């Protein structure tokens, strides 16, 4: 394979730039021509395809976001447009594509693979919601960003003896809340995968209050089946303590990637290039038990998520008021 392309798609994640850099430089190092496709599948359909050189990915390793930019493309959900995308790649002589994104982006890649393109999926999403891999690029940075906020919030919550509900991203996958709740010392961690009713949340906050805790911290995933503002209102009424909500929103997406995300992005993208160089079938790259893995792209999308119940239990034990 002589010409390959790289694109970033779906929600941006810190570390995507590190992956683009490694894809471009490893490709050039192997004697291939590497093309950057702007704005995900949307840019592919519009032919926004540029030749990349060694220096075009200089000074981006440490930056969040993605220099290739990203987009969601409703056109690409239709088969005739996927066909158009494959034609566009053909026009440029591009035989292999590295797709850096989440599960939706991988599904788009799997459709392109059906049209004869070799597609390598590199998991880039802060949600950590691709079940075939232990970690996705951007997750570690986002958890650490949330932790920084929690540390600040604890100071002011203690000073005012408040309850604070931090609502973090994660519609179907509660990993951001789970990992931040565990490492941030939340009294209660609420995730979409586990039920927890209002009376139980109140009981736990009251228990903490009775044991002398100066403040209560609840970390809640946005996909948990309760409205944060309503929960705060109910908690105020039931505990007599002021309760506030904090929604970090898009702040969770930005920022300089951590060492872990830069390393993951770099080794995964390098692996994707190696597979394309060796004319491999379409694959998803990931990590399992600390080792780099590769799996058939379609099979990877079928892996069922396993919730880390052990971590959830531990977070709840440690958050108890005793
Ligand atoms: P994140 O979860 O981090 O936002 P994502 O990659 O899952 O990232 P999506 O918006 O779900 O984000 O998908 C990105 C794009 O991938 C979509 O806008 C669409 O263009 C394409 N895509 C998603 N699903 C399909 C599909 N079944 N067929 C073709 N293209 C798809």
Tab-separated table of C-alpha atoms and ligand atoms in Angstrom:
chain	number	residue	atom	x	y	z
A	1	UNK	CA	0.000	0.000	0.000
A	2	UNK	CA	1.442	3.331	-1.074
A	3	UNK	CA	-1.173	5.946	-0.164
A	4	UNK	CA	-3.113	6.131	3.070
A	5	UNK	CA	-5.501	8.640	4.629
A	6	UNK	CA	-6.226	9.707	8.181
A	7	UNK	CA	-9.310	11.429	9.606
A	8	UNK	CA	-10.774	12.351	12.996
A	9	UNK	CA	-14.533	12.008	13.455
A	10	UNK	CA	-17.280	12.401	16.067
A	11	UNK	CA	-16.564	14.205	19.339
A	12	UNK	CA	-12.992	15.479	19.650
A	13	UNK	CA	-10.747	13.985	22.333
A	14	UNK	CA	-7.370	15.069	23.744
A	15	UNK	CA	-4.717	12.880	22.121
A	16	UNK	CA	-6.283	12.867	18.657
A	17	UNK	CA	-3.469	15.144	17.477
A	18	UNK	CA	-0.865	12.772	18.897
A	19	UNK	CA	-2.503	9.977	16.872
A	20	UNK	CA	-2.551	12.072	13.676
A	21	UNK	CA	1.120	12.939	14.182
A	22	UNK	CA	2.135	9.304	14.633
A	23	UNK	CA	0.013	8.185	11.645
A	24	UNK	CA	1.595	10.779	9.358
A	25	UNK	CA	5.195	10.308	10.473
A	26	UNK	CA	5.096	6.496	10.703
A	27	UNK	CA	3.488	6.395	7.255
A	28	UNK	CA	6.154	8.650	5.728
A	29	UNK	CA	8.847	6.654	7.527
A	30	UNK	CA	7.568	3.528	5.756
A	31	UNK	CA	7.729	5.259	2.393
A	32	UNK	CA	3.993	5.875	2.062
A	33	UNK	CA	2.169	9.044	1.070
A	34	UNK	CA	-0.164	10.192	3.830
A	35	UNK	CA	-3.255	12.326	3.265
A	36	UNK	CA	-5.133	14.216	5.956
A	37	UNK	CA	-8.895	14.327	5.486
A	38	UNK	CA	-10.483	17.396	7.053
A	39	UNK	CA	-13.743	17.414	9.058
A	40	UNK	CA	-14.249	13.656	9.252
A	41	UNK	CA	-16.568	11.953	6.782
A	42	UNK	CA	-18.115	15.301	5.888
A	43	UNK	CA	-14.759	16.493	4.533
A	44	UNK	CA	-14.191	13.172	2.790
A	45	UNK	CA	-17.439	13.613	0.847
A	46	UNK	CA	-16.417	17.142	-0.119
A	47	UNK	CA	-12.902	16.112	-1.148
A	48	UNK	CA	-11.138	18.089	1.599
A	49	UNK	CA	-8.058	15.925	1.315
A	50	UNK	CA	-4.529	17.292	1.727
A	51	UNK	CA	-1.098	15.760	1.438
A	52	UNK	CA	0.670	15.751	4.795
A	53	UNK	CA	4.407	16.043	5.353
A	54	UNK	CA	6.630	15.520	8.374
A	55	UNK	CA	6.380	19.161	9.436
A	56	UNK	CA	2.626	19.504	8.933
A	57	UNK	CA	2.169	17.612	12.194
A	58	UNK	CA	4.889	19.512	14.070
A	59	UNK	CA	4.076	21.085	17.444
A	60	UNK	CA	0.677	19.406	17.818
A	61	UNK	CA	1.533	16.489	20.142
A	62	UNK	CA	0.695	18.517	23.245
A	63	UNK	CA	-2.480	20.115	21.933
A	64	UNK	CA	-6.089	19.056	22.592
A	65	UNK	CA	-8.717	19.156	19.836
A	66	UNK	CA	-7.720	17.993	16.363
A	67	UNK	CA	-5.864	19.879	13.643
A	68	UNK	CA	-7.841	17.890	11.068
A	69	UNK	CA	-11.023	19.149	12.724
A	70	UNK	CA	-13.993	16.887	13.214
A	71	UNK	CA	-17.647	16.718	12.263
A	72	UNK	CA	-20.741	14.599	12.366
A	73	UNK	CA	-22.006	13.743	8.907
A	74	UNK	CA	-25.637	12.799	8.415
A	75	UNK	CA	-24.996	12.307	4.682
A	76	UNK	CA	-22.499	9.553	5.424
A	77	UNK	CA	-25.244	7.514	7.138
A	78	UNK	CA	-26.663	6.788	3.651
A	79	UNK	CA	-25.158	4.083	1.481
A	80	UNK	CA	-24.983	6.190	-1.682
A	81	UNK	CA	-22.814	8.715	0.174
A	82	UNK	CA	-20.558	5.984	1.570
A	83	UNK	CA	-20.126	4.908	-2.048
A	84	UNK	CA	-19.279	8.509	-2.929
A	85	UNK	CA	-16.701	8.574	-0.091
A	86	UNK	CA	-15.077	5.386	-1.393
A	87	UNK	CA	-14.947	6.917	-4.897
A	88	UNK	CA	-13.325	10.039	-3.500
A	89	UNK	CA	-10.577	7.954	-1.875
A	90	UNK	CA	-10.138	6.063	-5.132
A	91	UNK	CA	-9.720	9.348	-7.018
A	92	UNK	CA	-6.794	10.214	-4.742
A	93	UNK	CA	-5.421	6.658	-5.001
A	94	UNK	CA	-5.928	6.118	-1.258
A	95	UNK	CA	-6.314	2.424	-0.443
A	96	UNK	CA	-6.223	2.509	3.338
A	97	UNK	CA	-7.787	4.798	5.916
A	98	UNK	CA	-7.116	5.418	9.606
A	99	UNK	CA	-10.291	6.514	11.396
A	100	UNK	CA	-9.749	8.121	14.798
A	101	UNK	CA	-13.059	8.399	16.653
A	102	UNK	CA	-15.762	6.675	18.668
A	103	UNK	CA	-18.190	3.858	17.901
A	104	UNK	CA	-20.186	5.886	15.364
A	105	UNK	CA	-16.996	6.687	13.463
A	106	UNK	CA	-16.050	3.004	13.520
A	107	UNK	CA	-19.489	2.095	12.106
A	108	UNK	CA	-18.905	4.553	9.286
A	109	UNK	CA	-15.486	2.955	8.759
A	110	UNK	CA	-17.052	-0.517	8.634
A	111	UNK	CA	-19.390	0.699	5.871
A	112	UNK	CA	-16.406	2.015	3.901
A	113	UNK	CA	-14.627	-1.313	4.399
A	114	UNK	CA	-17.548	-3.005	2.612
A	115	UNK	CA	-16.639	-0.885	-0.435
A	116	UNK	CA	-13.117	-2.290	-0.525
A	117	UNK	CA	-11.179	0.216	1.584
A	118	UNK	CA	-8.912	-1.090	4.369
A	119	UNK	CA	-9.992	0.779	7.483
A	120	UNK	CA	-8.067	0.869	10.752
A	121	UNK	CA	-10.061	2.129	13.746
A	122	UNK	CA	-8.122	4.008	16.422
A	123	UNK	CA	-10.375	4.628	19.459
A	124	UNK	CA	-10.540	8.369	20.167
A	125	UNK	CA	-13.311	9.417	22.546
A	126	UNK	CA	-13.384	10.720	26.110
A	127	UNK	CA	-16.334	8.426	26.898
A	128	UNK	CA	-14.356	5.145	27.039
A	129	UNK	CA	-17.430	3.502	25.524
A	130	UNK	CA	-15.762	1.117	23.065
A	131	UNK	CA	-16.049	-2.225	24.841
A	132	UNK	CA	-13.354	-4.110	22.890
A	133	UNK	CA	-10.605	-1.909	24.375
A	134	UNK	CA	-9.842	-1.172	28.033
A	135	UNK	CA	-9.151	2.494	27.274
A	136	UNK	CA	-9.864	5.020	24.566
A	137	UNK	CA	-7.682	8.021	23.725
A	138	UNK	CA	-8.830	11.115	25.651
A	139	UNK	CA	-10.439	9.312	28.571
A	140	UNK	CA	-7.463	9.681	30.920
A	141	UNK	CA	-7.141	13.401	30.198
A	142	UNK	CA	-10.873	13.984	30.720
A	143	UNK	CA	-10.880	12.096	34.044
A	144	UNK	CA	-7.935	14.182	35.220
A	145	UNK	CA	-9.673	17.388	34.135
A	146	UNK	CA	-12.733	16.384	36.168
A	147	UNK	CA	-10.513	15.510	39.131
A	148	UNK	CA	-8.951	18.973	39.059
A	149	UNK	CA	-12.422	20.500	39.236
A	150	UNK	CA	-13.493	18.194	42.041
A	151	UNK	CA	-10.442	19.226	44.061
A	152	UNK	CA	-11.437	22.891	43.718
A	153	UNK	CA	-15.071	22.168	44.463
A	154	UNK	CA	-14.209	20.276	47.644
A	155	UNK	CA	-12.523	23.372	49.112
A	156	UNK	CA	-15.481	25.646	48.616
A	157	UNK	CA	-18.049	22.951	49.478
A	158	UNK	CA	-16.326	22.299	52.805
A	159	UNK	CA	-16.103	25.995	53.581
A	160	UNK	CA	-19.841	26.418	53.027
A	161	UNK	CA	-20.870	22.945	54.230
A	162	UNK	CA	-22.633	22.233	50.970
A	163	UNK	CA	-23.609	19.263	48.880
A	164	UNK	CA	-22.295	19.462	45.337
A	165	UNK	CA	-23.466	17.364	42.421
A	166	UNK	CA	-20.935	17.253	39.580
A	167	UNK	CA	-22.614	16.096	36.380
A	168	UNK	CA	-20.053	14.674	33.969
A	169	UNK	CA	-20.305	13.416	30.388
A	170	UNK	CA	-21.369	9.836	29.632
A	171	UNK	CA	-24.822	9.046	28.271
A	172	UNK	CA	-24.613	5.265	28.136
A	173	UNK	CA	-21.179	4.596	29.616
A	174	UNK	CA	-20.557	5.760	33.189
A	175	UNK	CA	-16.761	5.344	33.166
A	176	UNK	CA	-15.963	9.063	33.447
A	177	UNK	CA	-18.189	9.333	36.543
A	178	UNK	CA	-16.943	6.026	37.930
A	179	UNK	CA	-13.215	6.746	37.618
A	180	UNK	CA	-13.572	10.389	38.722
A	181	UNK	CA	-15.850	9.374	41.600
A	182	UNK	CA	-13.394	6.742	42.782
A	183	UNK	CA	-10.274	8.905	42.485
A	184	UNK	CA	-12.049	12.081	43.610
A	185	UNK	CA	-13.477	10.549	46.777
A	186	UNK	CA	-17.155	11.047	45.949
A	187	UNK	CA	-19.684	10.153	48.649
A	188	UNK	CA	-22.041	8.897	45.964
A	189	UNK	CA	-21.237	7.888	42.365
A	190	UNK	CA	-24.164	7.626	39.957
A	191	UNK	CA	-23.819	5.875	36.594
A	192	UNK	CA	-26.308	4.760	33.911
A	193	UNK	CA	-25.321	1.113	34.384
A	194	UNK	CA	-26.455	0.954	38.038
A	195	UNK	CA	-29.690	1.973	39.708
A	196	UNK	CA	-29.725	4.045	42.849
A	197	UNK	CA	-32.984	5.563	44.091
A	198	UNK	CA	-33.539	8.957	45.645
A	199	UNK	CA	-34.045	7.628	49.181
A	200	UNK	CA	-30.720	5.767	48.998
A	201	UNK	CA	-28.884	8.898	47.809
A	202	UNK	CA	-30.457	10.953	50.622
A	203	UNK	CA	-29.649	8.263	53.177
A	204	UNK	CA	-25.999	8.284	52.158
A	205	UNK	CA	-25.694	12.062	52.230
A	206	UNK	CA	-27.367	12.203	55.664
A	207	UNK	CA	-25.102	9.427	56.930
A	208	UNK	CA	-22.061	11.440	55.870
A	209	UNK	CA	-23.451	14.572	57.484
A	210	UNK	CA	-24.121	12.716	60.746
A	211	UNK	CA	-20.578	11.371	60.791
A	212	UNK	CA	-19.174	14.884	60.636
A	213	UNK	CA	-18.401	15.349	56.942
A	214	UNK	CA	-18.182	19.035	56.142
A	215	UNK	CA	-19.527	18.571	52.642
A	216	UNK	CA	-21.026	15.960	50.382
A	217	UNK	CA	-19.864	15.245	46.876
A	218	UNK	CA	-21.949	13.408	44.310
A	219	UNK	CA	-20.459	12.573	40.923
A	220	UNK	CA	-23.190	11.783	38.430
A	221	UNK	CA	-23.001	10.714	34.782
A	222	UNK	CA	-25.320	12.671	32.491
A	223	UNK	CA	-26.941	9.365	31.482
A	224	UNK	CA	-28.058	8.575	35.052
A	225	UNK	CA	-31.849	8.607	35.182
A	226	UNK	CA	-32.234	11.733	37.308
A	227	UNK	CA	-32.118	15.454	36.662
A	228	UNK	CA	-29.202	17.015	38.576
A	229	UNK	CA	-31.089	20.229	39.427
A	230	UNK	CA	-34.094	18.291	40.735
A	231	UNK	CA	-31.838	16.021	42.753
A	232	UNK	CA	-30.154	19.073	44.297
A	233	UNK	CA	-33.552	20.565	45.206
A	234	UNK	CA	-34.742	17.347	46.840
A	235	UNK	CA	-31.479	16.915	48.735
A	236	UNK	CA	-31.749	20.472	50.109
A	237	UNK	CA	-35.243	19.751	51.388
A	238	UNK	CA	-34.329	16.401	52.898
A	239	UNK	CA	-30.937	17.228	54.405
A	240	UNK	CA	-31.315	20.896	55.281
A	241	UNK	CA	-27.979	21.550	53.593
A	242	UNK	CA	-27.509	23.777	50.584
A	243	UNK	CA	-26.976	21.754	47.400
A	244	UNK	CA	-25.470	22.994	44.132
A	245	UNK	CA	-24.920	21.476	40.730
A	246	UNK	CA	-21.787	21.873	38.624
A	247	UNK	CA	-21.815	20.854	34.959
A	248	UNK	CA	-18.279	21.057	33.487
A	249	UNK	CA	-19.667	20.373	29.981
A	250	UNK	CA	-17.222	20.862	27.112
A	251	UNK	CA	-14.379	21.770	29.482
A	252	UNK	CA	-14.055	17.971	29.819
A	253	UNK	CA	-13.170	17.669	26.144
A	254	UNK	CA	-10.317	20.137	25.941
A	255	UNK	CA	-6.830	20.484	27.348
A	256	UNK	CA	-3.369	19.106	26.801
A	257	UNK	CA	-3.406	15.287	26.712
A	258	UNK	CA	-1.815	13.366	29.589
A	259	UNK	CA	1.253	11.176	29.051
A	260	UNK	CA	-1.011	8.108	29.006
A	261	UNK	CA	-3.229	9.500	26.241
A	262	UNK	CA	-0.251	10.681	24.162
A	263	UNK	CA	1.389	7.264	24.479
A	264	UNK	CA	-1.804	5.336	23.712
A	265	UNK	CA	-2.481	7.542	20.698
A	266	UNK	CA	1.065	7.205	19.426
A	267	UNK	CA	1.393	3.438	19.706
A	268	UNK	CA	-2.102	2.744	18.388
A	269	UNK	CA	-1.675	4.983	15.338
A	270	UNK	CA	1.754	3.452	14.661
A	271	UNK	CA	0.120	0.009	14.796
A	272	UNK	CA	-2.598	1.141	12.378
A	273	UNK	CA	0.074	2.259	9.898
A	274	UNK	CA	1.954	-1.025	10.284
A	275	UNK	CA	-1.249	-2.989	9.537
A	276	UNK	CA	-1.982	-0.896	6.441
A	277	UNK	CA	1.618	-1.277	5.297
A	278	UNK	CA	1.140	-5.041	5.547
A	279	UNK	CA	-2.138	-4.886	3.572
A	280	UNK	CA	-4.184	-6.148	6.519
A	281	UNK	CA	-7.987	-6.451	6.546
A	282	UNK	CA	-9.872	-3.767	8.441
A	283	UNK	CA	-9.109	-3.795	12.154
A	284	UNK	CA	-9.809	-1.961	15.392
A	285	UNK	CA	-6.747	-1.242	17.522
A	286	UNK	CA	-7.013	-1.256	21.299
A	287	UNK	CA	-5.419	-2.190	24.593
A	288	UNK	CA	-6.230	-5.096	26.840
A	289	UNK	CA	-4.457	-5.775	30.144
A	290	UNK	CA	-1.784	-3.276	29.144
A	291	UNK	CA	-1.042	-4.918	25.791
A	292	UNK	CA	-1.760	-3.540	22.337
A	293	UNK	CA	-4.453	-5.602	20.574
A	294	UNK	CA	-6.072	-5.686	17.157
A	295	UNK	CA	-9.469	-7.119	16.312
A	296	UNK	CA	-11.638	-7.391	13.221
A	297	UNK	CA	-13.400	-4.004	12.906
A	298	UNK	CA	-16.939	-5.414	12.747
A	299	UNK	CA	-16.308	-7.902	15.563
A	300	UNK	CA	-14.916	-5.119	17.746
A	301	UNK	CA	-18.207	-3.232	17.406
A	302	UNK	CA	-20.116	-6.286	18.612
A	303	UNK	CA	-18.219	-6.709	21.895
A	304	UNK	CA	-20.617	-6.264	24.827
A	305	UNK	CA	-19.626	-3.740	27.476
A	306	UNK	CA	-18.670	-5.074	30.904
A	307	UNK	CA	-19.265	-2.591	33.706
A	308	UNK	CA	-16.528	-2.325	36.343
A	309	UNK	CA	-18.808	-3.316	39.221
A	310	UNK	CA	-15.736	-3.906	41.413
A	311	UNK	CA	-14.680	-0.264	41.129
A	312	UNK	CA	-18.262	0.927	41.655
A	313	UNK	CA	-18.563	-1.080	44.841
A	314	UNK	CA	-15.220	0.180	46.106
A	315	UNK	CA	-16.145	3.805	45.370
A	316	UNK	CA	-19.347	3.408	47.348
A	317	UNK	CA	-17.655	1.699	50.295
A	318	UNK	CA	-15.039	4.452	50.544
A	319	UNK	CA	-17.650	7.209	50.231
A	320	UNK	CA	-19.653	5.968	53.216
A	321	UNK	CA	-19.979	8.086	56.343
A	322	UNK	CA	-18.840	6.093	59.329
B	1	LIG	P1	-18.229	10.225	20.169
B	1	LIG	O1	-19.037	9.097	20.759
B	1	LIG	O2	-16.990	10.496	20.900
B	1	LIG	O3	-19.028	11.458	19.907
B	1	LIG	P2	-18.529	8.904	17.641
B	1	LIG	O4	-17.545	8.521	16.603
B	1	LIG	O5	-19.309	7.776	18.267
B	1	LIG	O6	-17.739	9.759	18.704
B	1	LIG	P3	-20.859	9.750	16.163
B	1	LIG	O7	-21.478	11.082	15.999
B	1	LIG	O8	-21.709	8.653	16.702
B	1	LIG	O9	-19.550	9.972	17.034
B	1	LIG	O10	-20.314	9.253	14.729
B	1	LIG	C1	-19.493	10.088	13.924
B	1	LIG	C2	-19.918	10.001	12.489
B	1	LIG	O11	-19.725	8.666	11.995
B	1	LIG	C3	-21.388	10.289	12.198
B	1	LIG	O12	-21.673	11.662	12.153
B	1	LIG	C4	-21.564	9.629	10.842
B	1	LIG	O13	-21.084	10.449	9.815
B	1	LIG	C5	-20.656	8.401	10.942
B	1	LIG	N1	-21.464	7.206	11.241
B	1	LIG	C6	-21.982	6.824	12.420
B	1	LIG	N2	-22.699	5.688	12.310
B	1	LIG	C7	-22.664	5.350	11.006
B	1	LIG	C8	-23.226	4.295	10.214
B	1	LIG	N3	-23.959	3.324	10.762
B	1	LIG	N4	-22.974	4.280	8.889
B	1	LIG	C9	-22.227	5.240	8.313
B	1	LIG	N5	-21.665	6.263	8.991
B	1	LIG	C10	-21.881	6.326	10.315
